[in-house]
XYZ file of C-alpha atoms in Angstrom:
701
model
C 24.425 39.756 40.063
C 28.090 38.812 40.295
C 31.043 37.675 38.094
C 34.954 37.240 38.270
C 38.730 37.156 37.348
C 41.904 35.031 37.978
C 45.262 35.981 39.456
C 48.636 35.212 38.041
C 49.759 32.107 36.283
C 52.123 29.467 37.644
C 52.901 26.404 35.593
C 51.757 23.339 37.413
C 51.456 19.678 37.780
C 49.832 18.268 34.732
C 47.594 15.308 34.315
C 46.512 13.834 31.041
C 43.110 12.241 31.073
C 41.841 10.705 27.921
C 39.256 8.263 26.821
C 40.095 4.615 27.060
C 42.190 2.476 24.742
C 39.255 0.587 23.258
C 35.537 1.031 23.060
C 34.547 -1.572 25.629
C 36.343 0.475 28.287
C 34.069 3.412 27.535
C 30.826 1.468 27.879
C 28.510 2.029 30.801
C 29.944 0.165 33.801
C 28.172 -2.998 34.873
C 29.107 -2.475 38.525
C 27.229 0.176 40.500
C 28.808 3.417 41.602
C 30.248 3.379 45.083
C 31.009 6.085 47.617
C 34.640 5.558 48.601
C 36.817 7.427 51.057
C 39.863 7.078 48.788
C 40.448 6.324 45.104
C 40.567 2.650 44.149
C 41.523 2.507 40.457
C 44.967 3.555 39.209
C 43.714 6.465 37.098
C 41.853 7.987 40.038
C 44.911 7.557 42.262
C 47.013 9.508 39.774
C 44.417 12.270 39.588
C 44.228 12.684 43.365
C 48.009 12.557 43.646
C 47.887 15.823 41.697
C 44.753 17.479 43.120
C 44.980 16.056 46.678
C 41.174 15.903 46.824
C 38.104 14.123 45.536
C 37.954 15.066 41.846
C 35.481 14.730 38.992
C 36.309 15.152 35.316
C 33.862 15.463 32.436
C 34.447 15.661 28.687
C 32.993 14.861 25.267
C 34.657 12.135 23.214
C 34.329 11.920 19.440
C 34.345 8.302 18.284
C 35.404 8.806 14.670
C 38.974 7.823 13.869
C 38.932 9.172 10.287
C 37.715 12.666 11.190
C 37.835 15.197 14.000
C 35.218 17.337 15.729
C 36.992 19.709 18.101
C 33.883 21.910 18.410
C 31.577 18.961 19.249
C 29.115 19.762 16.490
C 28.328 16.205 15.362
C 26.325 13.343 16.869
C 29.007 10.672 17.166
C 30.098 11.493 20.715
C 30.050 9.964 24.173
C 29.701 11.863 27.435
C 32.764 10.715 29.360
C 33.338 11.065 33.085
C 35.715 10.173 35.886
C 34.768 10.304 39.567
C 37.818 9.431 41.656
C 35.650 8.123 44.508
C 33.175 5.826 42.720
C 35.614 3.044 41.790
C 34.564 2.959 38.132
C 37.465 4.773 36.461
C 36.855 6.667 33.200
C 33.594 5.630 31.565
C 30.642 6.869 29.528
C 27.945 8.400 31.731
C 25.234 7.839 29.135
C 24.917 4.865 26.812
C 23.738 6.389 23.518
C 26.057 8.166 21.153
C 24.935 11.721 20.486
C 25.903 15.334 20.864
C 27.235 16.356 24.275
C 28.621 19.806 23.649
C 30.479 21.706 26.387
C 29.630 19.475 29.397
C 29.732 21.314 32.730
C 29.893 20.092 36.317
C 27.583 21.896 38.732
C 29.121 23.737 41.730
C 28.485 20.930 44.252
C 29.690 18.259 41.796
C 26.430 16.289 41.784
C 24.782 17.312 38.511
C 25.945 17.495 34.896
C 24.863 20.104 32.358
C 25.557 19.858 28.635
C 24.165 21.259 25.372
C 22.440 19.231 22.695
C 23.617 21.059 19.567
C 22.242 20.492 16.074
C 22.440 22.514 12.908
C 21.154 22.724 9.356
C 23.163 24.212 6.524
C 21.851 26.422 3.711
C 23.139 26.745 0.146
C 25.764 29.263 1.335
C 27.055 26.701 3.847
C 25.856 28.827 6.749
C 24.984 26.809 9.833
C 21.665 27.476 11.575
C 21.867 26.081 15.092
C 19.271 24.581 17.389
C 20.587 24.311 20.956
C 19.030 22.830 24.092
C 20.409 22.881 27.642
C 20.252 19.358 29.103
C 20.750 17.957 32.621
C 21.826 14.528 33.848
C 23.994 13.226 36.700
C 26.812 10.820 37.518
C 24.367 7.898 37.805
C 23.487 8.210 34.118
C 19.904 9.366 34.784
C 17.932 9.955 31.591
C 18.688 13.529 30.461
C 15.986 16.162 30.795
C 15.703 19.360 28.804
C 15.995 22.532 30.885
C 15.726 25.362 28.352
C 16.739 26.676 24.951
C 20.311 27.897 24.690
C 23.962 26.889 24.689
C 25.165 26.387 28.266
C 28.444 28.163 29.041
C 28.654 28.189 32.853
C 26.947 27.175 36.101
C 27.561 29.703 38.887
C 26.515 29.535 42.539
C 25.415 32.759 44.188
C 27.541 32.922 47.363
C 24.740 34.662 49.271
C 21.626 32.694 48.269
C 23.448 29.429 47.368
C 21.253 29.306 44.261
C 22.836 27.678 41.183
C 22.403 29.703 37.974
C 22.850 28.238 34.488
C 24.188 30.763 31.958
C 23.468 30.168 28.287
C 24.091 31.871 24.937
C 21.012 32.385 22.796
C 20.068 33.664 19.339
C 23.098 32.236 17.543
C 24.163 34.130 14.433
C 24.182 31.874 11.320
C 27.729 31.468 10.016
C 29.815 29.369 7.662
C 32.801 29.646 10.014
C 33.754 27.075 12.658
C 33.446 29.526 15.543
C 30.156 31.280 16.113
C 28.596 34.134 18.073
C 25.302 34.719 19.869
C 23.259 37.879 20.337
C 22.460 37.469 24.019
C 23.543 35.844 27.264
C 20.790 34.666 29.618
C 20.621 32.897 32.958
C 18.059 30.850 34.841
C 17.941 28.960 38.169
C 18.817 25.316 37.636
C 15.813 24.442 39.818
C 13.411 26.613 37.788
C 14.538 27.080 34.167
C 11.350 28.989 33.309
C 12.663 32.090 35.119
C 14.970 33.396 32.407
C 16.872 36.673 32.804
C 18.762 38.449 30.016
C 22.146 39.535 31.420
C 23.864 40.743 28.235
C 22.536 41.775 24.819
C 24.551 44.915 24.107
C 26.951 43.178 21.718
C 27.379 39.779 20.176
C 29.282 37.312 22.357
C 31.410 34.212 21.781
C 30.915 31.170 24.030
C 34.583 30.125 24.436
C 34.881 30.627 27.412
C 32.513 32.548 29.654
C 33.694 31.829 33.203
C 32.622 33.727 36.331
C 34.449 35.033 39.332
C 33.266 33.624 42.636
C 31.622 36.913 43.656
C 29.876 37.087 40.280
C 30.947 40.670 39.514
C 32.997 39.657 36.467
C 33.219 36.995 33.790
C 35.719 36.253 31.065
C 34.485 36.459 27.514
C 34.654 37.947 24.032
C 32.323 40.551 22.535
C 32.705 38.736 20.180
C 35.935 36.966 19.133
C 38.725 38.077 18.939
C 38.020 40.981 21.336
C 38.587 39.487 24.764
C 38.116 40.846 28.250
C 35.726 41.024 31.186
C 31.987 41.331 31.409
C 31.431 43.526 34.459
C 28.195 43.765 36.425
C 27.612 46.474 39.048
C 24.032 46.378 40.266
C 21.827 46.820 37.215
C 24.675 48.298 35.162
C 26.890 46.237 32.884
C 29.905 46.943 30.724
C 32.722 45.148 28.927
C 36.370 45.839 29.772
C 38.517 44.866 26.824
C 41.863 43.470 27.989
C 43.464 41.832 24.924
C 42.786 39.915 21.732
C 42.918 36.159 21.269
C 40.612 33.194 21.766
C 39.466 30.773 24.491
C 39.066 33.301 27.279
C 39.137 32.072 30.879
C 38.881 33.492 34.395
C 40.062 32.248 37.773
C 37.173 30.917 39.907
C 38.033 33.020 42.973
C 37.464 36.796 43.072
C 40.934 37.846 41.930
C 39.632 38.640 38.413
C 42.768 37.153 36.854
C 42.018 36.099 33.298
C 43.690 34.917 30.138
C 43.295 34.879 26.380
C 44.854 32.044 24.393
C 47.498 33.379 22.000
C 47.252 32.858 18.259
C 49.862 30.104 18.261
C 47.593 28.037 20.560
C 50.650 27.213 22.672
C 50.690 30.137 25.075
C 48.197 32.270 26.967
C 48.442 35.964 27.792
C 47.340 36.622 31.355
C 45.813 39.750 32.842
C 45.575 40.816 36.487
C 43.802 44.068 37.399
C 45.875 47.008 38.500
C 46.567 50.606 37.605
C 48.297 49.828 35.370
C 47.113 46.252 34.899
C 49.694 43.466 35.023
C 50.067 41.153 32.017
C 52.369 38.216 31.380
C 52.693 35.134 29.206
C 52.113 31.522 30.221
C 53.685 28.782 28.100
C 51.560 25.620 27.841
C 54.242 23.963 25.703
C 56.356 23.581 28.860
C 53.909 20.934 30.034
C 55.238 17.422 29.467
C 53.800 15.982 26.271
C 52.781 19.380 24.865
C 56.170 20.530 23.585
C 55.011 20.234 19.969
C 51.607 21.006 18.526
C 48.782 23.176 19.789
C 46.386 23.083 22.719
C 42.642 23.645 22.752
C 39.710 23.966 25.168
C 41.755 25.593 27.987
C 39.560 26.288 31.001
C 39.951 27.018 34.697
C 38.602 24.323 37.001
C 36.601 25.274 40.098
C 39.942 25.547 41.946
C 42.120 28.579 41.044
C 45.335 26.511 41.140
C 44.132 24.017 38.505
C 43.286 24.240 34.819
C 42.190 21.729 32.207
C 42.803 21.613 28.450
C 43.259 19.258 25.490
C 46.381 18.660 23.429
C 48.639 18.254 21.617
C 46.906 19.018 18.315
C 49.226 18.046 15.494
C 48.680 18.559 11.791
C 47.015 15.439 10.418
C 46.779 14.265 6.842
C 43.315 14.185 5.326
C 41.943 10.852 4.135
C 43.149 11.568 0.579
C 46.570 12.703 1.806
C 46.072 15.964 -0.080
C 46.211 18.306 2.862
C 46.399 18.806 6.601
C 43.634 19.086 9.150
C 44.791 22.063 11.168
C 42.719 21.117 14.190
C 43.338 17.406 14.007
C 42.411 16.015 17.411
C 43.324 12.334 17.197
C 46.563 13.023 19.074
C 44.936 15.240 21.710
C 44.212 14.131 25.266
C 42.593 15.761 28.282
C 45.135 17.451 30.555
C 44.733 18.685 34.121
C 47.539 20.987 35.241
C 48.383 22.575 38.553
C 49.697 26.129 38.669
C 52.553 27.325 40.754
C 51.330 29.809 43.348
C 52.644 32.753 41.311
C 50.883 31.527 38.146
C 54.139 31.761 36.213
C 54.472 28.049 35.511
C 53.397 24.526 36.391
C 54.453 22.143 39.155
C 55.038 18.997 37.140
C 53.009 16.684 34.930
C 51.827 13.129 34.484
C 50.387 11.423 31.398
C 47.684 8.922 32.310
C 46.316 7.332 29.121
C 46.278 7.757 25.364
C 43.767 7.010 22.623
C 42.996 7.765 18.995
C 39.656 9.429 19.640
C 38.920 13.148 19.819
C 38.543 14.417 23.403
C 37.094 17.910 23.811
C 35.521 20.439 26.187
C 36.778 19.046 29.505
C 35.553 20.407 32.832
C 36.892 19.564 36.298
C 35.415 19.761 39.804
C 37.733 19.475 42.827
C 36.288 19.136 46.310
C 37.077 22.258 48.346
C 38.018 24.226 45.248
C 35.208 26.684 45.890
C 37.032 27.858 49.042
C 40.527 28.246 47.558
C 42.039 31.619 46.618
C 45.122 32.663 44.721
C 47.761 33.957 47.100
C 49.354 37.276 46.239
C 46.365 38.521 44.248
C 43.844 40.856 45.849
C 40.290 39.564 46.032
C 37.472 41.762 44.728
C 39.714 44.724 43.799
C 39.022 46.659 40.575
C 41.884 49.148 40.145
C 41.881 48.603 36.374
C 38.570 50.479 36.194
C 40.352 53.563 37.538
C 42.972 53.560 34.779
C 43.559 56.560 32.543
C 40.694 56.912 30.079
C 40.559 58.474 26.635
C 38.680 60.530 25.566
C 38.344 62.362 28.873
C 34.785 63.516 28.169
C 32.556 61.119 26.231
C 29.786 63.658 25.666
C 28.822 63.605 21.990
C 31.210 60.732 21.269
C 30.013 58.524 18.410
C 33.198 56.538 17.676
C 36.521 55.934 19.471
C 39.337 53.587 18.484
C 42.111 54.031 21.041
C 44.597 51.345 19.981
C 44.840 47.621 19.332
C 44.702 46.719 23.038
C 42.523 49.215 24.850
C 38.740 49.538 25.029
C 37.134 49.268 21.590
C 33.550 49.990 22.616
C 31.657 53.034 23.851
C 28.406 53.457 25.732
C 25.708 55.239 23.704
C 23.007 57.505 25.196
C 20.452 54.665 24.892
C 22.853 52.447 26.977
C 23.746 50.265 24.013
C 27.405 49.354 23.674
C 28.859 50.320 20.290
C 31.572 48.057 18.912
C 34.381 50.387 17.814
C 36.772 47.726 16.597
C 37.969 47.991 13.012
C 38.096 45.571 10.108
C 41.511 44.929 8.582
C 41.265 45.012 4.784
C 43.880 43.469 2.507
C 47.370 43.488 4.026
C 46.480 45.920 6.826
C 48.117 45.187 10.170
C 49.101 46.816 13.461
C 52.416 48.196 14.724
C 54.404 47.883 17.930
C 52.732 51.042 19.293
C 49.424 49.127 18.910
C 48.577 51.545 16.103
C 47.088 50.954 12.649
C 49.887 50.885 10.066
C 49.186 52.867 6.897
C 51.739 51.236 4.573
C 49.505 48.395 3.351
C 45.778 47.749 3.116
C 43.217 49.833 4.974
C 40.975 49.814 8.048
C 37.249 50.475 8.414
C 34.880 50.567 11.421
C 32.038 48.070 11.815
C 28.739 48.729 10.001
C 26.859 50.014 13.064
C 29.667 52.440 13.852
C 29.851 53.576 10.225
C 26.168 54.492 10.324
C 26.651 56.677 13.396
C 29.828 58.258 11.986
C 28.084 59.158 8.723
C 25.136 60.677 10.604
C 27.415 62.753 12.827
C 29.571 64.044 9.966
C 26.472 65.048 7.980
C 25.651 67.586 10.694
C 26.756 71.220 10.822
C 29.178 70.695 13.717
C 31.445 67.713 14.314
C 35.040 66.863 15.244
C 37.452 64.181 14.019
C 40.796 63.635 15.761
C 43.664 61.181 15.378
C 47.343 60.702 16.257
C 50.070 59.982 13.681
C 53.545 58.612 14.330
C 56.425 57.312 12.262
C 57.172 53.590 12.437
C 60.795 54.521 13.074
C 61.210 57.217 15.740
C 62.679 60.480 14.474
C 61.751 60.023 10.825
C 59.538 62.722 9.247
C 56.574 61.938 7.014
C 57.679 60.942 3.530
C 55.987 59.960 0.306
C 52.352 60.308 -0.665
C 49.170 58.461 0.176
C 45.785 58.551 1.910
C 45.523 59.018 5.692
C 41.779 59.094 6.351
C 38.675 59.760 4.276
C 35.017 60.266 5.178
C 31.978 62.266 4.154
C 33.180 65.601 2.687
C 36.741 65.274 3.961
C 39.905 63.579 2.687
C 43.173 63.822 4.625
C 46.348 62.772 2.837
C 50.103 63.244 2.683
C 51.670 64.488 -0.544
C 55.451 64.600 -0.811
C 55.711 64.865 2.958
C 53.087 67.616 3.452
C 49.764 67.083 5.244
C 46.707 67.982 3.158
C 43.000 68.279 3.952
C 40.737 68.361 0.917
C 43.840 69.053 -1.226
C 44.823 72.115 0.843
C 48.199 72.058 2.647
C 47.570 72.306 6.395
C 51.124 71.371 7.512
C 54.095 71.870 5.147
C 56.661 69.233 4.278
C 58.235 67.596 6.085
C 55.347 66.969 8.488
C 56.879 66.812 11.950
C 56.007 63.585 13.728
C 54.431 62.570 16.008
C 51.390 64.702 15.205
C 48.042 65.072 16.936
C 45.513 66.224 14.315
C 42.082 67.729 14.987
C 39.527 68.528 12.266
C 36.604 70.671 13.472
C 33.644 71.290 11.162
C 31.383 74.332 11.570
C 29.488 76.663 9.228
C 30.411 74.660 6.148
C 34.152 74.907 6.789
C 36.836 72.757 8.347
C 39.460 74.007 10.805
C 42.526 71.741 10.942
C 44.906 71.891 13.927
C 48.214 69.993 14.104
C 49.906 69.695 17.515
C 48.028 72.711 18.849
C 49.041 75.085 16.052
C 46.696 77.781 14.773
C 43.907 76.142 12.809
C 44.043 76.217 9.005
C 40.565 76.689 7.541
C 39.667 74.733 4.413
C 36.334 74.220 2.633
C 34.412 71.009 3.124
C 34.424 68.873 -0.021
C 31.323 68.602 -2.154
C 31.798 64.882 -2.633
C 29.447 62.836 -0.453
C 31.413 59.710 0.468
C 28.757 57.113 1.234
C 31.192 54.398 2.318
C 31.790 55.864 5.778
C 35.196 56.274 7.421
C 38.256 54.668 5.788
C 41.701 54.731 7.394
C 44.851 54.316 5.328
C 45.085 52.755 1.914
C 48.775 51.990 1.583
C 52.078 53.749 0.751
C 52.714 55.644 4.028
C 55.220 54.340 6.577
C 53.115 55.732 9.438
C 50.968 54.491 12.280
C 47.645 55.902 13.495
C 45.914 55.653 16.886
C 43.469 57.699 18.948
C 40.793 57.996 16.261
C 37.615 59.654 17.576
C 34.508 61.237 16.080
C 32.276 63.639 18.066
C 28.997 65.254 17.054
C 30.112 68.443 18.806
C 33.051 70.832 18.931
C 35.897 70.143 21.350
C 37.221 72.897 23.578
C 40.861 73.926 23.200
C 41.552 72.458 26.650
C 40.109 69.080 25.591
C 42.232 69.012 22.448
C 45.330 69.950 24.436
C 44.631 67.207 26.999
C 44.279 64.587 24.265
C 47.408 65.858 22.519
C 49.477 65.675 25.702
C 48.219 62.168 26.480
C 49.230 60.795 23.085
C 52.575 62.576 23.011
C 53.373 61.122 26.458
C 52.442 57.597 25.341
C 54.628 57.990 22.285
C 57.581 59.218 24.358
C 57.274 56.151 26.608
C 57.599 53.732 23.670
C 60.961 51.912 23.956
C 63.408 51.495 21.096
C 62.398 48.889 18.531
C 65.705 46.988 18.573
C 65.556 46.704 14.774
C 68.207 44.706 12.919
C 68.824 43.886 9.268
C 70.476 40.597 8.379
C 71.120 38.169 5.577
C 70.217 34.631 6.593
C 69.697 31.149 5.179
C 66.396 29.362 5.800
C 67.020 26.160 7.776
C 63.580 25.027 8.978
C 60.082 25.868 7.797
C 56.500 25.490 9.024
C 53.580 24.437 6.860
C 51.772 27.234 5.068
C 48.483 28.199 6.743
C 45.315 27.159 4.942
C 41.796 28.559 5.127
C 40.501 25.386 6.796
C 43.487 25.125 9.103
C 43.189 28.639 10.588
C 39.375 28.892 10.679
C 37.883 31.096 12.194
C 40.898 33.383 11.618
C 41.379 35.058 8.238
C 45.109 35.834 8.609
C 48.080 34.001 10.033
C 51.795 34.192 10.652
C 54.196 31.399 9.799
C 57.343 30.535 11.775
C 60.729 29.826 10.157
C 64.241 29.181 11.503
C 67.218 30.897 9.827
C 70.999 30.686 10.142
C 72.467 34.194 10.374
C 74.995 34.715 7.558
C 75.674 38.454 7.893
C 74.536 41.325 10.112
C 73.880 44.324 7.859
C 72.507 46.719 10.469
C 72.158 46.673 14.265
C 73.383 43.948 16.612
C 72.269 40.345 16.912
C 74.341 37.869 18.966
C 72.549 34.701 17.859
C 73.865 32.410 15.128
C 70.357 31.140 14.407
C 66.995 32.874 14.869
C 63.305 32.026 14.818
C 61.330 34.478 12.681
C 57.580 35.047 12.339
C 56.343 36.280 8.942
C 52.900 37.221 7.706
C 52.012 34.400 5.302
C 48.231 34.735 4.875
C 45.991 37.824 5.006
C 42.327 38.055 4.026
C 42.574 34.295 3.394
C 45.077 34.996 0.586
C 48.710 33.838 0.650
C 51.284 36.631 0.888
C 53.746 37.038 -1.965
C 57.022 35.225 -1.460
C 55.586 32.431 0.713
C 56.241 29.626 1.252
C 59.992 30.116 1.161
C 62.683 27.661 0.116
C 64.884 25.866 2.639
C 68.565 26.470 1.855
C 67.942 29.813 0.156
C 69.349 33.104 1.502
C 67.066 36.045 2.354
C 67.554 39.621 3.545
C 65.424 40.263 6.639
C 64.473 43.378 8.610
C 63.569 42.184 12.094
C 62.492 43.394 15.516
C 62.169 41.294 18.692
C 58.758 39.640 18.993
C 58.613 40.796 22.627
C 58.487 44.407 21.356
C 55.341 43.674 19.343
C 52.437 43.286 21.715
C 50.055 43.675 18.776
C 50.925 40.105 17.756
C 49.273 38.689 20.866
C 46.197 36.772 19.779
C 47.219 36.622 16.121
C 47.096 33.135 14.591
C 50.564 31.655 14.107
C 51.587 28.334 12.569
C 54.713 26.881 14.163
C 56.018 23.427 13.263
C 59.629 24.245 14.143
C 61.656 22.436 16.774
C 64.074 25.221 17.793
C 62.295 26.080 21.039
C 65.314 27.731 22.673
C 65.972 30.400 20.016
C 65.111 34.083 20.318
C 61.931 34.883 18.369
C 61.994 37.823 15.943
C 59.280 39.452 13.835
C 59.658 40.344 10.165
C 58.554 44.012 9.922
C 58.667 44.153 6.109
C 55.407 45.182 4.461
C 53.447 42.097 3.371
C 52.060 42.008 -0.146
C 49.132 40.070 -1.573
């Protein structure tokens, strides 16, 4: 079985396709479809002027003008299509209104797949979905049901030429907008009874699962917001985590280039395999008409030089005028864009039509696209799988959290994949070293991981290791507070000294960075800091049933490289891990921190629970005039600043702020904070040309 990845990202010619100006235009055409050698209607001519080939476009259109349905969950939709060679222009393929979720065009362009999605809601407002994969065509043939599931992709095996429909099944009930499924299956489009399970090792999110041409990889999330690549090698499968975000996508050739949409829904972070892998940012707001607002439904077409998306999404007043609909879609249109060859930008844009209806889930088929490849990107290469791995030996490993970006899952002896991501509690957040910051809130592994951690640490022999660093290079540990706690062990810092079960294991001031190893055996705990002689302390009598907890507030430190083993580590293993983390720390560039006093000039709307769903935290973007530089250097007279404004669905203290008021700010360049990629950000500002900074002050709830 095969899957894939896309190559670099060049900003390209853009084409806005939307539903028609009035409802009669969207009705089924009275004239029959034709087979033309060139486009006849003006819309089709504009499309082919961009794609230079016969093109088909498919999308769902929500008819309500007083509400939006960006996830196509309701039944007031039309299945819209445009075939540039049938002479009909944009029109509804099927007459009845209904649910036409995530329509997909089959590899040869002849058939149409969509999902009929329905749900019932319980007293807790959890949605219980019923999903059916449906098939029709461009002639409007009566739809037929193929199988249960939510269709996410149709992939053609390059060897057998067999078309496979991939679908998510066993959807997890949820009150959130976004949802996850417990398995990914596939079946031949010609025989939907032959169902194969291709992934059930973790939950998955459906937005978007797109395959490489060779079928070895697919973009996806396991589940949101952990994005990356599903990888299939023979009967083996794994997930390579590349970055966080939403709306994953992969180029349709075999370059394995992929993206994750950033939290501001205006940019995407791209990934190309390498050792090290190459990442860069693509700015959708550079596309004409998308300079303000957000984009949604971004997806690669079947041609690696073309993408499709919807936008702009602008905040819209509710019917009562009491609030904003964060995902208001009445201003959004369907956009086809053509990449530059280097995938660093787009080659122009054209707006075709506008309407007041909600257009969503577009898909595009371009004749000959299945033969195109991205130039400058190797096809079928997997050097990212050869990258440096930690831990070096996974024997006995029951939990491993490397950092915010790298792999957050491990393979268990029974071949299950254990999700090792962590939950952020309260005002917990990450630092520029992609570490967990210990100055606010706390972190905790997922329930399945907690169960395995507790079982391992209840045994006679086990090992816990982690890496500590100061947020500001060169500063020693100061203050007092919890570092990590688990069954029979509590590590803390008290007045600058490192303690384990209230015994000093490294005197004040603790020299940072510090690689710490705790090895349990014979009822005692040996604690080693940066390879020093182990200090032996008794295991605590307290049985902490809550599992592993990291942080808890008060320490201006960051933690990474957290691992739990159900065995002892050799001294060579510990030394190897120590050297790896010290080298990574040494390679971290200067933060470029500045401290200024500035007056707020322009604000963005405060995030709301409904507006950021399914996220639970969000940044807000403000523009300030610099009044005085108190520390460091900053040449700009005005700056754009991102602040944490909502965490755990609670507003942060001090927000919203007041325009015209002066504030003291401690800032670092946003470009130095890769951990912010994929974090939700609300930005209503208009100062697009200003340098963006990040407020590093500790948020409070």
